[in-house]
Coordinates of C-alpha atoms in Angstrom, one line a residue:
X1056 CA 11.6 -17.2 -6.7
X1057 CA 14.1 -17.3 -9.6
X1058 CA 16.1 -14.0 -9.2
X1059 CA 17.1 -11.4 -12.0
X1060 CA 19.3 -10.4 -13.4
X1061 CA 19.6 -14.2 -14.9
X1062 CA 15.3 -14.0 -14.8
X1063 CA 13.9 -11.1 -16.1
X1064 CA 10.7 -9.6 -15.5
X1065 CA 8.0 -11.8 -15.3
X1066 CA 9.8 -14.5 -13.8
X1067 CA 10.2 -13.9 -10.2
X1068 CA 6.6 -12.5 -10.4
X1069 CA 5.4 -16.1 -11.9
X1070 CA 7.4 -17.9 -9.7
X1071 CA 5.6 -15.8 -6.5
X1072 CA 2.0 -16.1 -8.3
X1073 CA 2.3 -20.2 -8.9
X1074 CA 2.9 -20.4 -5.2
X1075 CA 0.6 -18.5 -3.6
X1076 CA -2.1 -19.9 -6.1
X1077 CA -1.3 -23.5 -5.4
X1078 CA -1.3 -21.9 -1.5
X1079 CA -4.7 -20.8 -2.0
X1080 CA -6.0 -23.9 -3.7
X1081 CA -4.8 -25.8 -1.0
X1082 CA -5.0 -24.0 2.4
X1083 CA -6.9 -26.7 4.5
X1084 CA -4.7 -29.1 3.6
X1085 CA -1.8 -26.7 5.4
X1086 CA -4.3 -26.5 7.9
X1087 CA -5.2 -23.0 7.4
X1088 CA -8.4 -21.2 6.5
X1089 CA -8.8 -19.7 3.0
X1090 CA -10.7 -17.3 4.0
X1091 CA -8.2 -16.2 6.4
X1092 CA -5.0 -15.2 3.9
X1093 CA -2.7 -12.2 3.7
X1094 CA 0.2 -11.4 2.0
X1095 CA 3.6 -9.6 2.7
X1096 CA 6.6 -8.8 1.6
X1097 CA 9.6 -6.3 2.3
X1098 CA 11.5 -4.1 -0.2
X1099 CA 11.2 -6.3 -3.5
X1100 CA 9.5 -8.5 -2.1
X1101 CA 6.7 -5.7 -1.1
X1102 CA 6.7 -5.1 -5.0
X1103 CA 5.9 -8.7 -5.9
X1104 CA 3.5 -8.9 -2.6
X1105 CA 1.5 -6.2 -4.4
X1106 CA 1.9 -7.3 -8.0
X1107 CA 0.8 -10.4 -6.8
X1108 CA -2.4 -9.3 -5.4
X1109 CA -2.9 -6.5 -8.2
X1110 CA -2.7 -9.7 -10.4
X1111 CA -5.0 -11.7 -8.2
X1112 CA -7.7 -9.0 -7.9
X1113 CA -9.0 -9.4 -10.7
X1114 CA -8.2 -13.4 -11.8
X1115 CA -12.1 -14.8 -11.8
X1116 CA -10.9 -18.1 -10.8
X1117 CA -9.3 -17.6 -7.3
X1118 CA -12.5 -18.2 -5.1
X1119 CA -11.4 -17.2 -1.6
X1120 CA -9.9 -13.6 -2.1
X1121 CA -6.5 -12.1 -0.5
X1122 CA -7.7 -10.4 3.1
X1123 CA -5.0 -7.9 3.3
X1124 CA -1.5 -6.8 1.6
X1125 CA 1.1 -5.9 4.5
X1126 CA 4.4 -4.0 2.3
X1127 CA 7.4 -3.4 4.2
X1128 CA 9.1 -0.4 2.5
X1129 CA 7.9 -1.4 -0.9
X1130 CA 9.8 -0.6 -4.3
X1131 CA 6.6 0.6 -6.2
X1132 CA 7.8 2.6 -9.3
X1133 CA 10.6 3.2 -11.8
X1134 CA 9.0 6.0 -12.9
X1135 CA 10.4 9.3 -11.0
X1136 CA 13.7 8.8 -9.3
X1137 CA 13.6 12.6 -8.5
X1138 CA 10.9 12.7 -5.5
X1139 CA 12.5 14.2 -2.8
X1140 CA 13.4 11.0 -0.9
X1141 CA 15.5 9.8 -4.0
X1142 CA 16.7 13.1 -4.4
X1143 CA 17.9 13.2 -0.6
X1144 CA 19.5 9.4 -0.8
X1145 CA 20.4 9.6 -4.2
X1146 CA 24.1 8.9 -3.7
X1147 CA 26.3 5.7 -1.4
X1148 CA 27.7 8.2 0.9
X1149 CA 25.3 7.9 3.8
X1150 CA 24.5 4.7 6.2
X1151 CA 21.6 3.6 4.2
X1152 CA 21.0 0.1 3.3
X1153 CA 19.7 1.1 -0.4
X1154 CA 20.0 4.0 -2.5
X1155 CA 19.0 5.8 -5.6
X1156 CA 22.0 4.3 -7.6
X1157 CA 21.3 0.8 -6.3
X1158 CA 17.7 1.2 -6.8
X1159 CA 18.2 2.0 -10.5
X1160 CA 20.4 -0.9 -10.5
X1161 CA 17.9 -3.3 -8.8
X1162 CA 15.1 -2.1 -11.7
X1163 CA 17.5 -2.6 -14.2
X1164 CA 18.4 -5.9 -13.2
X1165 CA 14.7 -6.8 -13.3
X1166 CA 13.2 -5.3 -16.1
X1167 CA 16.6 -6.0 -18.7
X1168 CA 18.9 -7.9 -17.4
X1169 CA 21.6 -4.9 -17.9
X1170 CA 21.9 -1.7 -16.5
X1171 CA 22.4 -0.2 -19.9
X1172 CA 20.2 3.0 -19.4
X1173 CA 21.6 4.1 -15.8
X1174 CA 22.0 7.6 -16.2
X1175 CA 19.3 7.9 -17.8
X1176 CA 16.9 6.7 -15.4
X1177 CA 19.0 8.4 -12.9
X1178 CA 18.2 11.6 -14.3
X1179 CA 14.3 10.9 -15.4
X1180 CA 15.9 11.4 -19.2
X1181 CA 14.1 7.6 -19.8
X1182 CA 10.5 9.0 -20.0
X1183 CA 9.7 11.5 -22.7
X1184 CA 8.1 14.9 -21.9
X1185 CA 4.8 13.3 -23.4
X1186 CA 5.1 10.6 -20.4
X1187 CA 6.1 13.2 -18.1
X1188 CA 3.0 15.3 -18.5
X1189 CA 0.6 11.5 -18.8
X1190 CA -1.9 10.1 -16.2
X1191 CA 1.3 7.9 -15.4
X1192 CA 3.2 10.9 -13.4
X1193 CA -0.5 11.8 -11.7
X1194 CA 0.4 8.0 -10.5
X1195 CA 3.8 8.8 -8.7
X1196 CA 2.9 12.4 -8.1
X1197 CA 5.2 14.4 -5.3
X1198 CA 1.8 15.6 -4.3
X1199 CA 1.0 13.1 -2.4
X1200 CA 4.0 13.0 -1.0
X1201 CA 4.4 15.0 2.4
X1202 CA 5.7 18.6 2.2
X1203 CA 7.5 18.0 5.2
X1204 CA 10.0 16.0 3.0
X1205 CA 10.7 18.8 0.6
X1206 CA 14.2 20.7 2.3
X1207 CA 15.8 23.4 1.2
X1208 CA 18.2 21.4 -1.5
X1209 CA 15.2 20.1 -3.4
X1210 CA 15.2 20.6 -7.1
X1211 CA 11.8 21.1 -8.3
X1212 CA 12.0 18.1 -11.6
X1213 CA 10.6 19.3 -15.2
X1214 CA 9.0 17.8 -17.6
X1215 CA 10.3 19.1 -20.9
X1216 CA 12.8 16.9 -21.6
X1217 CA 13.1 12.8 -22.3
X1218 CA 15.5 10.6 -24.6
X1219 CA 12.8 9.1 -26.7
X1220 CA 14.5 6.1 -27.9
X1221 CA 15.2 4.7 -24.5
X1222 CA 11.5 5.2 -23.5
X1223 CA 10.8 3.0 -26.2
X1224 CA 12.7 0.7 -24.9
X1225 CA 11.5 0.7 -21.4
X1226 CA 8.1 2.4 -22.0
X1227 CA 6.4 -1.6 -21.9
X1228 CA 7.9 -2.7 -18.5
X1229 CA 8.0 0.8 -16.4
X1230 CA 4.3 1.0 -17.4
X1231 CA 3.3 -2.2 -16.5
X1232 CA 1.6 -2.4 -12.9
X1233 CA 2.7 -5.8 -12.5
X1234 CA 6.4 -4.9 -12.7
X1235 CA 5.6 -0.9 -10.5
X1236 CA 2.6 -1.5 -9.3
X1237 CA 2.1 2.3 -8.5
X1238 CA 1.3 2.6 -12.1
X1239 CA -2.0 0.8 -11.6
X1240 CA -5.1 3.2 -12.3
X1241 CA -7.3 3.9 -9.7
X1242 CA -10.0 1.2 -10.5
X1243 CA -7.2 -1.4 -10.0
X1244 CA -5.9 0.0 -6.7
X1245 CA -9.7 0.3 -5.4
X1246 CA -9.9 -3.9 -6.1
X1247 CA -7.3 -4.4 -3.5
X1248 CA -7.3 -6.2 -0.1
X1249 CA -7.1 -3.5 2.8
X1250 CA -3.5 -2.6 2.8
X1251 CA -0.6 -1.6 5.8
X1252 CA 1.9 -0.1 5.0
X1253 CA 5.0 0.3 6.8
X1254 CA 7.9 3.1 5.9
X1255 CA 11.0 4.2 7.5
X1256 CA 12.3 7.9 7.2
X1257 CA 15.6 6.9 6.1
X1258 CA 14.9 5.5 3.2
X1259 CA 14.8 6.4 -0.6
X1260 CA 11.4 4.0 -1.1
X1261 CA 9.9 6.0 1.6
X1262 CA 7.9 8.7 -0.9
X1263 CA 7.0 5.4 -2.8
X1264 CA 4.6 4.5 -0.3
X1265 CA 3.4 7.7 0.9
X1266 CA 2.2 8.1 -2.9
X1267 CA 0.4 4.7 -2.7
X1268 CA -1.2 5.3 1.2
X1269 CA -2.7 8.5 -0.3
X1270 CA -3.8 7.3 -3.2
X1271 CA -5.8 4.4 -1.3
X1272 CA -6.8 6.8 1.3
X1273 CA -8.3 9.1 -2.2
X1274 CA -10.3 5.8 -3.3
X1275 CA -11.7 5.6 0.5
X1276 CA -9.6 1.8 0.6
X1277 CA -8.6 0.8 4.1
X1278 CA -5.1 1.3 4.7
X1279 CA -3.3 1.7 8.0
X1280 CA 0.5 3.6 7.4
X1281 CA 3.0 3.1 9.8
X1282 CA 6.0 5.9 9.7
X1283 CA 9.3 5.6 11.7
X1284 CA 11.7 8.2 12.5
X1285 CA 15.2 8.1 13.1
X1286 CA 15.1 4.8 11.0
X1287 CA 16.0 3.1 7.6
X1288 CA 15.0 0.8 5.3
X1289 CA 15.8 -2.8 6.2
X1290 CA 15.2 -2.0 10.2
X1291 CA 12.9 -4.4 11.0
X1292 CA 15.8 -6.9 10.7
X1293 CA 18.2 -5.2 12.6
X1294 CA 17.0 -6.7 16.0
X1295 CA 16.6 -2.7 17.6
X1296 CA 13.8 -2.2 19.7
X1297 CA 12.3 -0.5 17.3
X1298 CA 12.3 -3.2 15.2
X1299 CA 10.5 -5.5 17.8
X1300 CA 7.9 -2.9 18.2
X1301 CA 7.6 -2.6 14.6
X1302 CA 7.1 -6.2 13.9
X1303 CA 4.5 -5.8 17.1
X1304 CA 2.6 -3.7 15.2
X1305 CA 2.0 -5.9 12.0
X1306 CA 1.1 -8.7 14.6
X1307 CA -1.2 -6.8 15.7
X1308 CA -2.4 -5.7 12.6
X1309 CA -2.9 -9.3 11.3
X1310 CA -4.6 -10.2 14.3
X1311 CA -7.5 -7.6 13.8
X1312 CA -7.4 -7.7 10.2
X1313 CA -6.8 -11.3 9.0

């Protein structure tokens, strides 16, 4: 797909949705059963694997349906970039592939083209307190996210303060599930395929999918999570063994499931 920050949001979506339509369309001629599909994705590519079959869902004329959704350490929201995992990786002093800074950066690059509101997505300051206290923080809220993650440096975030001209500015694209697709509502989420979900502890997109395993766990939607310890994101490329056992366990998984 075309890549931001020279394609903006919708581009790399609509590159990933005319393929795997046309895919779909034309699965026995790859020799594959359309009944028989998944799709999967790590990091971004987790967010456009789930935007994709958000999108799909509900598109009347795609007759043979997605059978699962397999997200590898997806990037779900730029809503809250104060849940304790982007609280605890916030900085590029540790050994981590990714973190909060370069998150921000990655949303930026894909919602505008520019990271011209930085800080003030770094510090929630680009949602108002109206937004704050909306059904959109219920969707990312740290209460689904597992105490266990919640040390003794974490800064309980407040909702009683926003810069209301940047909001406006980003309001249409942080909002929009196809761009975070934890900011679907609940009747959107319980239209999806059975969903795996696999997460690393080391990893600021870790809380990310905690929130959306609970959420589809709340909507009684299959979904099998898959947590590692010790790890972070980007592992299952980094030829450990517990990368092979990793990428065991999504074998598996598609085996019994797709």
């Amino acid at each position: 797909y075309r890549r931001s920050p020279e394609h903006v949001f919708p581009v790399p979506l609509e590159d990933c949705l005319s393929a795997v339509k046309y895919f779909i369309a034309n699965a026995e001629s790859f020799g594959v059963d359309p009944h028989r599909i998944a799709i999967s994705g790590d990091s971004a590519g987790g967010n456009l694997a789930m935007a994709v079959a958000l999108n799909l869902s509900t598109d009347s004329r795609i007759t043979h349906p997605l059978k699962s959704q397999i997200l590898i350490y997806p990037a779900l929201q730029a809503f809250d970039f104060q849940l304790p995992s982007y609280q605890t990786f916030h900085d590029e002093s540790g050994p981590f592939i990714i973190s909060t800074h370069g998150l921000v950066r990655a949303f930026l690059w894909y919602g505008a083209g520019k990271t011209l509101f930085f800080n003030s997505f770094l510090t929630n300051n680009h949602t108002t307190s109206a937004l704050k206290r909306s059904k959109y923080s219920n969707f990312v809220s740290e209460k689904n996210v597992p105490k266990k993650f919640f040390n003794e440096n974490y800064i309980e975030t407040k909702s009683d303060y926003g810069d209301e001209e940047t909001c406006n500015e980003v309001s249409d694209w942080i909002l929009n599930p196809l761009f975070a697709p934890l900011m679907a509502t609940n009747e959107s989420l319980s239209k999806l395929p059975p969903t795996f979900i696999l997460l690393a502890e080391y990893d600021v997109l870790r809380d990310d999918g905690y929130i959306l395993a609970k959420r589809l766990k709340n909507l009684n939607q299959k979904v099998q999570l898959s947590y590692w310890e010790g790890l972070q994101h980007g592992f299952l490329l980094f030829g450990l063994e517990a990368s092979e056992k990793a990428m065991n366990e999504i074998i598996k998984y598609v085996h019994k499931n797709v």
